Amino acid sequence: MIGILESKWINGWRLFALIAFPLTAVVILELTQTDVSGGAGVSEMIGFSVRLAVPFIFLAMAASAFQVLFPGPFGRWWLRNRRYIGLCFAVGMAWQGLFIFILSTVFRDYYLSEVYYFRDELEGTFGYLFLAGMIATSFQITRKRLSRGQWKFIHTGGTYVLWGYAFSVYWWNMYYYPDPQTLDAVYYWAGFSAFALRIAAWGKIRLKTSDAASSALARTAGWLLILGGLVMAATGRAWQDAVTTAFTTPAWSAQLELWLPFWPLEPYLSLLLMGLGTAILTHKAAQPRTAAAAT
């Protein structure tokens, strides 16, 4: 197994080529079978290219967390190739960007009447700016010009933004729009799992900072919140309407919903609850009191 994972053919730029070229071929094949003489066909290609790209941002999101939780050769391989996996996502998004450009220029009337929504435009633009920055700083010639903090802001922040946009799309497909498809469920749970792994890895790292145990009350509260987050994640259709109505009842919140990306955060509430539960569960262990500090 270790020998296979060390093979040059599934590492680095060869891995990128192994994924990116077939991905591009699939897009071109779909393009030849789609009527793109009108806005509807180009819009279909936008959705198709995104569906090909999304798994790679989820994989990039989960790479470091998987190695923390399950250290081993596969996790090291995954983490070592995270950059190339992320660049495969960029290939799919480049196709989407091309189709969006065509739709918004050649079929502008269709775009404005059927597709354009200001908040979605902000979310997409914000994501593309991060993606461009991540691509530009993925190479040594540009990376060395940035401090570690600057590079981490671009890549970690960009990964969260791009994950957040993709995940929210499939959350809404699952719990707002009628008749969600099987692929919507697969992508929703894949995106959820990627972030849940990061929460679990964060909790494991916090626990390693001390041998001190959290109190029974903290453990109970933490596990209840985590369980509540899991229940929320699986039952979004039961509470989405009530929560959205409650959150947007204030006039200021209703205004924010029109232009602030992701507001009022319905797709992320379950994960926020799980993160809070993990923080409580690991609170004492993360902030131990030494004998010297106690005196």
mmCIF file of C-alpha atoms in Angstrom:
data_model
loop_
_atom_site.group_PDB
_atom_site.id
_atom_site.type_symbol
_atom_site.label_atom_id
_atom_site.label_comp_id
_atom_site.label_asym_id
_atom_site.label_seq_id
_atom_site.Cartn_x
_atom_site.Cartn_y
_atom_site.Cartn_z
ATOM 1 C CA MET A 1 0.000 0.000 0.000
ATOM 2 C CA ILE A 2 2.752 2.434 0.987
ATOM 3 C CA GLY A 3 4.622 1.630 -2.232
ATOM 4 C CA ILE A 4 1.560 2.424 -4.329
ATOM 5 C CA LEU A 5 1.002 5.734 -2.537
ATOM 6 C CA GLU A 6 4.626 6.688 -3.157
ATOM 7 C CA SER A 7 4.341 6.060 -6.895
ATOM 8 C CA LYS A 8 5.232 9.124 -8.955
ATOM 9 C CA TRP A 9 2.158 8.526 -11.123
ATOM 10 C CA ILE A 10 -0.295 9.368 -8.350
ATOM 11 C CA ASN A 11 1.630 12.225 -6.774
ATOM 12 C CA GLY A 12 2.269 15.837 -7.649
ATOM 13 C CA TRP A 13 1.712 17.130 -11.154
ATOM 14 C CA ARG A 14 1.160 13.634 -12.568
ATOM 15 C CA LEU A 15 -1.794 13.213 -10.215
ATOM 16 C CA PHE A 16 -3.092 16.602 -11.348
ATOM 17 C CA ALA A 17 -2.808 15.560 -15.004
ATOM 18 C CA LEU A 18 -4.409 12.197 -14.253
ATOM 19 C CA ILE A 19 -7.511 14.019 -12.981
ATOM 20 C CA ALA A 20 -7.571 17.331 -14.864
ATOM 21 C CA PHE A 21 -7.325 15.983 -18.414
ATOM 22 C CA PRO A 22 -10.202 13.486 -18.062
ATOM 23 C CA LEU A 23 -12.243 16.152 -16.277
ATOM 24 C CA THR A 24 -11.709 18.523 -19.195
ATOM 25 C CA ALA A 25 -12.532 15.755 -21.687
ATOM 26 C CA VAL A 26 -15.816 15.055 -19.884
ATOM 27 C CA VAL A 27 -16.764 18.748 -20.022
ATOM 28 C CA ILE A 28 -15.985 18.914 -23.740
ATOM 29 C CA LEU A 29 -17.951 15.722 -24.388
ATOM 30 C CA GLU A 30 -20.953 17.126 -22.512
ATOM 31 C CA LEU A 31 -20.592 20.381 -24.418
ATOM 32 C CA THR A 32 -20.867 18.550 -27.751
ATOM 33 C CA GLN A 33 -24.111 16.951 -26.573
ATOM 34 C CA THR A 34 -25.719 20.119 -25.203
ATOM 35 C CA ASP A 35 -27.522 22.759 -27.239
ATOM 36 C CA VAL A 36 -25.622 25.920 -26.312
ATOM 37 C CA SER A 37 -27.285 28.084 -28.941
ATOM 38 C CA GLY A 38 -29.459 29.524 -26.172
ATOM 39 C CA GLY A 39 -29.047 30.653 -22.595
ATOM 40 C CA ALA A 40 -30.663 27.555 -21.108
ATOM 41 C CA GLY A 41 -28.028 25.240 -22.585
ATOM 42 C CA VAL A 42 -25.143 27.394 -21.404
ATOM 43 C CA SER A 43 -26.738 27.516 -17.955
ATOM 44 C CA GLU A 44 -26.821 23.702 -17.953
ATOM 45 C CA MET A 45 -23.089 23.661 -18.666
ATOM 46 C CA ILE A 46 -22.477 25.978 -15.719
ATOM 47 C CA GLY A 47 -24.179 23.505 -13.413
ATOM 48 C CA PHE A 48 -22.462 20.514 -15.023
ATOM 49 C CA SER A 49 -18.947 21.943 -14.637
ATOM 50 C CA VAL A 50 -19.596 22.837 -11.006
ATOM 51 C CA ARG A 51 -20.798 19.330 -10.209
ATOM 52 C CA LEU A 52 -17.512 17.981 -11.565
ATOM 53 C CA ALA A 53 -15.460 20.459 -9.545
ATOM 54 C CA VAL A 54 -17.172 20.309 -6.138
ATOM 55 C CA PRO A 55 -15.762 16.969 -4.862
ATOM 56 C CA PHE A 56 -12.233 18.345 -5.091
ATOM 57 C CA ILE A 57 -12.845 21.299 -2.766
ATOM 58 C CA PHE A 58 -14.413 18.918 -0.250
ATOM 59 C CA LEU A 59 -11.357 16.653 -0.521
ATOM 60 C CA ALA A 60 -9.015 19.609 -0.067
ATOM 61 C CA MET A 61 -11.045 20.744 2.936
ATOM 62 C CA ALA A 62 -10.772 17.391 4.697
ATOM 63 C CA ALA A 63 -7.131 16.533 3.960
ATOM 64 C CA SER A 64 -5.386 17.906 7.050
ATOM 65 C CA ALA A 65 -8.190 16.829 9.392
ATOM 66 C CA PHE A 66 -8.080 13.243 8.141
ATOM 67 C CA GLN A 67 -4.365 13.010 8.868
ATOM 68 C CA VAL A 68 -4.868 14.394 12.388
ATOM 69 C CA LEU A 69 -7.654 11.918 13.132
ATOM 70 C CA PHE A 70 -6.269 8.906 11.274
ATOM 71 C CA PRO A 71 -2.508 9.348 10.926
ATOM 72 C CA GLY A 72 -0.974 7.011 8.434
ATOM 73 C CA PRO A 73 0.359 6.625 4.876
ATOM 74 C CA PHE A 74 -2.970 7.354 3.169
ATOM 75 C CA GLY A 75 -3.481 10.538 5.175
ATOM 76 C CA ARG A 76 0.079 11.652 4.390
ATOM 77 C CA TRP A 77 -0.501 10.992 0.687
ATOM 78 C CA TRP A 78 -3.757 12.940 0.768
ATOM 79 C CA LEU A 79 -2.197 15.888 2.593
ATOM 80 C CA ARG A 80 0.896 15.856 0.374
ATOM 81 C CA ASN A 81 -1.292 16.147 -2.719
ATOM 82 C CA ARG A 82 -3.837 18.620 -1.363
ATOM 83 C CA ARG A 83 -2.473 21.407 -3.562
ATOM 84 C CA TYR A 84 -2.943 19.350 -6.739
ATOM 85 C CA ILE A 85 -6.418 18.266 -5.666
ATOM 86 C CA GLY A 86 -7.260 21.927 -5.156
ATOM 87 C CA LEU A 87 -5.934 22.774 -8.606
ATOM 88 C CA CYS A 88 -8.248 20.110 -10.075
ATOM 89 C CA PHE A 89 -11.107 22.016 -8.446
ATOM 90 C CA ALA A 90 -9.770 25.153 -10.130
ATOM 91 C CA VAL A 91 -9.927 23.452 -13.541
ATOM 92 C CA GLY A 92 -13.618 22.694 -13.098
ATOM 93 C CA MET A 93 -14.277 26.233 -11.871
ATOM 94 C CA ALA A 94 -12.381 27.683 -14.830
ATOM 95 C CA TRP A 95 -14.871 25.948 -17.102
ATOM 96 C CA GLN A 96 -17.704 27.323 -15.026
ATOM 97 C CA GLY A 97 -16.199 30.815 -15.239
ATOM 98 C CA LEU A 98 -16.021 30.517 -19.029
ATOM 99 C CA PHE A 99 -19.664 29.469 -19.281
ATOM 100 C CA ILE A 100 -20.745 32.252 -16.904
ATOM 101 C CA PHE A 101 -18.879 34.762 -19.071
ATOM 102 C CA ILE A 102 -20.599 33.453 -22.211
ATOM 103 C CA LEU A 103 -24.014 33.492 -20.548
ATOM 104 C CA SER A 104 -23.608 36.999 -19.126
ATOM 105 C CA THR A 105 -22.354 38.498 -22.393
ATOM 106 C CA VAL A 106 -23.786 36.545 -25.326
ATOM 107 C CA PHE A 107 -27.094 35.717 -23.610
ATOM 108 C CA ARG A 108 -27.304 38.706 -21.316
ATOM 109 C CA ASP A 109 -31.112 39.002 -21.324
ATOM 110 C CA TYR A 110 -31.481 35.378 -20.238
ATOM 111 C CA TYR A 111 -28.800 35.843 -17.606
ATOM 112 C CA LEU A 112 -30.439 38.921 -16.078
ATOM 113 C CA SER A 113 -33.947 37.486 -16.131
ATOM 114 C CA GLU A 114 -33.308 33.849 -15.170
ATOM 115 C CA VAL A 115 -29.956 33.603 -13.388
ATOM 116 C CA TYR A 116 -28.750 36.871 -11.907
ATOM 117 C CA TYR A 117 -29.289 37.457 -8.206
ATOM 118 C CA PHE A 118 -27.208 40.102 -6.433
ATOM 119 C CA ARG A 119 -26.355 38.056 -3.355
ATOM 120 C CA ASP A 120 -25.356 35.043 -5.458
ATOM 121 C CA GLU A 121 -23.232 37.370 -7.567
ATOM 122 C CA LEU A 122 -21.422 38.585 -4.456
ATOM 123 C CA GLU A 123 -20.852 35.049 -3.189
ATOM 124 C CA GLY A 124 -19.534 33.893 -6.543
ATOM 125 C CA THR A 125 -17.284 36.910 -7.051
ATOM 126 C CA PHE A 126 -15.882 36.598 -3.540
ATOM 127 C CA GLY A 127 -15.130 32.929 -4.170
ATOM 128 C CA TYR A 128 -13.468 33.553 -7.540
ATOM 129 C CA LEU A 129 -11.241 36.255 -6.047
ATOM 130 C CA PHE A 130 -10.027 33.829 -3.410
ATOM 131 C CA LEU A 131 -9.601 31.081 -5.994
ATOM 132 C CA ALA A 132 -7.503 33.339 -8.212
ATOM 133 C CA GLY A 133 -5.335 34.251 -5.233
ATOM 134 C CA MET A 134 -4.940 30.589 -4.261
ATOM 135 C CA ILE A 135 -3.888 29.596 -7.774
ATOM 136 C CA ALA A 136 -1.455 32.509 -8.086
ATOM 137 C CA THR A 137 0.236 31.661 -4.773
ATOM 138 C CA SER A 138 0.372 27.895 -5.289
ATOM 139 C CA PHE A 139 3.777 28.161 -6.931
ATOM 140 C CA GLN A 140 7.104 28.767 -5.234
ATOM 141 C CA ILE A 141 7.909 31.871 -7.276
ATOM 142 C CA THR A 142 4.906 33.704 -5.820
ATOM 143 C CA ARG A 143 4.655 31.899 -2.487
ATOM 144 C CA LYS A 144 8.094 33.066 -1.389
ATOM 145 C CA ARG A 145 6.955 36.687 -1.716
ATOM 146 C CA LEU A 146 4.312 36.193 0.986
ATOM 147 C CA SER A 147 4.686 35.803 4.722
ATOM 148 C CA ARG A 148 3.418 32.575 6.250
ATOM 149 C CA GLY A 149 0.440 34.465 7.678
ATOM 150 C CA GLN A 150 -0.472 36.018 4.330
ATOM 151 C CA TRP A 151 -0.225 32.705 2.520
ATOM 152 C CA LYS A 152 -2.305 30.961 5.179
ATOM 153 C CA PHE A 153 -4.980 33.659 5.027
ATOM 154 C CA ILE A 154 -5.338 33.245 1.271
ATOM 155 C CA HIS A 155 -5.350 29.444 1.236
ATOM 156 C CA THR A 156 -7.138 28.609 4.471
ATOM 157 C CA GLY A 157 -9.602 31.472 4.093
ATOM 158 C CA GLY A 158 -10.161 30.619 0.446
ATOM 159 C CA THR A 159 -10.772 26.954 1.209
ATOM 160 C CA TYR A 160 -13.418 27.879 3.775
ATOM 161 C CA VAL A 161 -15.115 30.360 1.443
ATOM 162 C CA LEU A 162 -15.170 27.964 -1.508
ATOM 163 C CA TRP A 163 -16.311 25.065 0.663
ATOM 164 C CA GLY A 164 -18.992 27.307 2.202
ATOM 165 C CA TYR A 165 -20.385 28.333 -1.167
ATOM 166 C CA ALA A 166 -20.504 24.787 -2.548
ATOM 167 C CA PHE A 167 -21.909 23.320 0.658
ATOM 168 C CA SER A 168 -24.652 25.950 0.925
ATOM 169 C CA VAL A 169 -25.833 25.210 -2.623
ATOM 170 C CA TYR A 170 -26.455 21.561 -1.803
ATOM 171 C CA TRP A 171 -27.937 22.345 1.610
ATOM 172 C CA TRP A 172 -30.571 24.511 -0.087
ATOM 173 C CA ASN A 173 -31.124 21.847 -2.748
ATOM 174 C CA MET A 174 -31.736 19.332 0.027
ATOM 175 C CA TYR A 175 -33.878 21.344 2.411
ATOM 176 C CA TYR A 176 -35.559 24.143 0.487
ATOM 177 C CA TYR A 177 -36.203 23.165 -3.109
ATOM 178 C CA PRO A 178 -38.643 20.333 -3.873
ATOM 179 C CA ASP A 179 -37.507 16.920 -5.079
ATOM 180 C CA PRO A 180 -33.796 16.882 -4.192
ATOM 181 C CA GLN A 181 -31.785 14.505 -6.335
ATOM 182 C CA THR A 182 -29.537 11.697 -5.123
ATOM 183 C CA LEU A 183 -26.469 13.691 -6.147
ATOM 184 C CA ASP A 184 -27.645 16.601 -3.992
ATOM 185 C CA ALA A 185 -27.694 14.300 -0.970
ATOM 186 C CA VAL A 186 -24.281 12.817 -1.786
ATOM 187 C CA TYR A 187 -22.670 16.245 -2.171
ATOM 188 C CA TYR A 188 -24.440 17.670 0.866
ATOM 189 C CA TRP A 189 -23.224 14.904 3.168
ATOM 190 C CA ALA A 190 -19.766 14.961 1.613
ATOM 191 C CA GLY A 191 -19.470 18.685 2.321
ATOM 192 C CA PHE A 192 -20.878 18.253 5.802
ATOM 193 C CA SER A 193 -18.463 15.408 6.550
ATOM 194 C CA ALA A 194 -15.465 17.421 5.344
ATOM 195 C CA PHE A 195 -16.196 20.188 7.845
ATOM 196 C CA ALA A 196 -17.219 17.788 10.611
ATOM 197 C CA LEU A 197 -13.814 16.118 10.259
ATOM 198 C CA ARG A 198 -12.158 19.490 10.785
ATOM 199 C CA ILE A 199 -14.197 20.056 13.931
ATOM 200 C CA ALA A 200 -13.233 16.626 15.244
ATOM 201 C CA ALA A 201 -9.554 17.206 14.408
ATOM 202 C CA TRP A 202 -9.642 20.580 16.149
ATOM 203 C CA GLY A 203 -11.122 18.908 19.220
ATOM 204 C CA LYS A 204 -8.427 16.209 19.176
ATOM 205 C CA ILE A 205 -5.678 18.846 19.013
ATOM 206 C CA ARG A 206 -7.234 20.738 21.930
ATOM 207 C CA LEU A 207 -7.354 17.534 23.986
ATOM 208 C CA LYS A 208 -3.656 16.950 23.356
ATOM 209 C CA THR A 209 -2.704 20.218 25.043
ATOM 210 C CA SER A 210 -3.252 18.781 28.521
ATOM 211 C CA ASP A 211 -4.072 15.626 30.409
ATOM 212 C CA ALA A 212 -6.722 17.479 32.414
ATOM 213 C CA ALA A 213 -10.222 16.070 32.023
ATOM 214 C CA SER A 214 -13.262 18.261 31.440
ATOM 215 C CA SER A 215 -16.036 18.136 33.994
ATOM 216 C CA ALA A 216 -18.914 15.697 33.715
ATOM 217 C CA LEU A 217 -21.280 18.628 33.133
ATOM 218 C CA ALA A 218 -19.103 19.978 30.312
ATOM 219 C CA ARG A 219 -18.843 16.554 28.704
ATOM 220 C CA THR A 220 -22.608 16.076 28.859
ATOM 221 C CA ALA A 221 -23.339 19.533 27.479
ATOM 222 C CA GLY A 222 -20.741 19.129 24.747
ATOM 223 C CA TRP A 223 -22.020 15.764 23.561
ATOM 224 C CA LEU A 224 -25.627 16.978 23.634
ATOM 225 C CA LEU A 225 -24.735 19.946 21.438
ATOM 226 C CA ILE A 226 -22.826 17.731 19.020
ATOM 227 C CA LEU A 227 -25.749 15.304 18.872
ATOM 228 C CA GLY A 228 -28.132 18.230 18.368
ATOM 229 C CA GLY A 229 -25.983 19.449 15.474
ATOM 230 C CA LEU A 230 -26.121 16.018 13.841
ATOM 231 C CA VAL A 231 -29.910 15.919 14.218
ATOM 232 C CA MET A 232 -30.178 19.402 12.697
ATOM 233 C CA ALA A 233 -27.979 18.337 9.813
ATOM 234 C CA ALA A 234 -30.341 15.483 8.973
ATOM 235 C CA THR A 235 -33.639 17.332 9.473
ATOM 236 C CA GLY A 236 -33.169 20.684 7.761
ATOM 237 C CA ARG A 237 -36.472 20.561 5.916
ATOM 238 C CA ALA A 238 -38.329 20.318 9.250
ATOM 239 C CA TRP A 239 -36.892 23.553 10.672
ATOM 240 C CA GLN A 240 -35.618 25.622 7.728
ATOM 241 C CA ASP A 241 -38.753 27.699 7.176
ATOM 242 C CA ALA A 242 -39.306 28.482 10.852
ATOM 243 C CA VAL A 243 -35.666 29.406 11.461
ATOM 244 C CA THR A 244 -35.388 31.564 8.338
ATOM 245 C CA THR A 245 -38.604 33.379 9.256
ATOM 246 C CA ALA A 246 -37.428 33.965 12.826
ATOM 247 C CA PHE A 247 -33.992 35.177 11.749
ATOM 248 C CA THR A 248 -35.293 37.547 9.086
ATOM 249 C CA THR A 249 -38.189 39.034 11.069
ATOM 250 C CA PRO A 250 -36.122 42.067 12.172
ATOM 251 C CA ALA A 251 -35.986 44.616 9.366
ATOM 252 C CA TRP A 252 -32.196 44.937 9.577
ATOM 253 C CA SER A 253 -31.788 41.173 9.161
ATOM 254 C CA ALA A 254 -34.179 41.067 6.220
ATOM 255 C CA GLN A 255 -32.098 43.778 4.534
ATOM 256 C CA LEU A 256 -28.882 41.894 5.181
ATOM 257 C CA GLU A 257 -30.347 38.799 3.557
ATOM 258 C CA LEU A 258 -30.648 40.680 0.268
ATOM 259 C CA TRP A 259 -26.949 41.380 -0.117
ATOM 260 C CA LEU A 260 -24.849 39.709 2.587
ATOM 261 C CA PRO A 261 -23.476 36.346 1.378
ATOM 262 C CA PHE A 262 -24.814 33.296 3.242
ATOM 263 C CA TRP A 263 -26.953 35.309 5.689
ATOM 264 C CA PRO A 264 -28.670 34.178 7.929
ATOM 265 C CA LEU A 265 -26.383 31.129 7.895
ATOM 266 C CA GLU A 266 -29.002 28.368 7.900
ATOM 267 C CA PRO A 267 -26.736 25.798 6.172
ATOM 268 C CA TYR A 268 -24.074 26.201 8.830
ATOM 269 C CA LEU A 269 -26.141 26.182 12.018
ATOM 270 C CA SER A 270 -25.712 22.448 12.608
ATOM 271 C CA LEU A 271 -21.940 22.712 12.215
ATOM 272 C CA LEU A 272 -21.794 25.787 14.453
ATOM 273 C CA LEU A 273 -23.646 23.791 17.103
ATOM 274 C CA MET A 274 -21.194 20.926 16.743
ATOM 275 C CA GLY A 275 -18.262 23.314 16.951
ATOM 276 C CA LEU A 276 -19.661 24.864 20.119
ATOM 277 C CA GLY A 277 -20.198 21.413 21.598
ATOM 278 C CA THR A 278 -16.606 20.452 20.790
ATOM 279 C CA ALA A 279 -15.308 23.678 22.343
ATOM 280 C CA ILE A 280 -17.216 22.986 25.566
ATOM 281 C CA LEU A 281 -16.219 19.329 25.582
ATOM 282 C CA THR A 282 -12.515 20.204 25.337
ATOM 283 C CA HIS A 283 -12.525 23.526 27.216
ATOM 284 C CA LYS A 284 -10.654 22.535 30.386
ATOM 285 C CA ALA A 285 -8.216 20.363 28.527
ATOM 286 C CA ALA A 286 -7.389 23.197 26.170
ATOM 287 C CA GLN A 287 -6.793 25.681 28.993
ATOM 288 C CA PRO A 288 -5.116 23.798 31.843
ATOM 289 C CA ARG A 289 -4.170 25.503 35.098
ATOM 290 C CA THR A 290 -0.730 24.635 36.373
ATOM 291 C CA ALA A 291 0.140 24.543 40.045
ATOM 292 C CA ALA A 292 2.227 27.694 39.624
ATOM 293 C CA ALA A 293 -0.641 29.547 37.984
ATOM 294 C CA ALA A 294 -3.023 28.487 40.734
ATOM 295 C CA THR A 295 -0.849 30.135 43.358
#
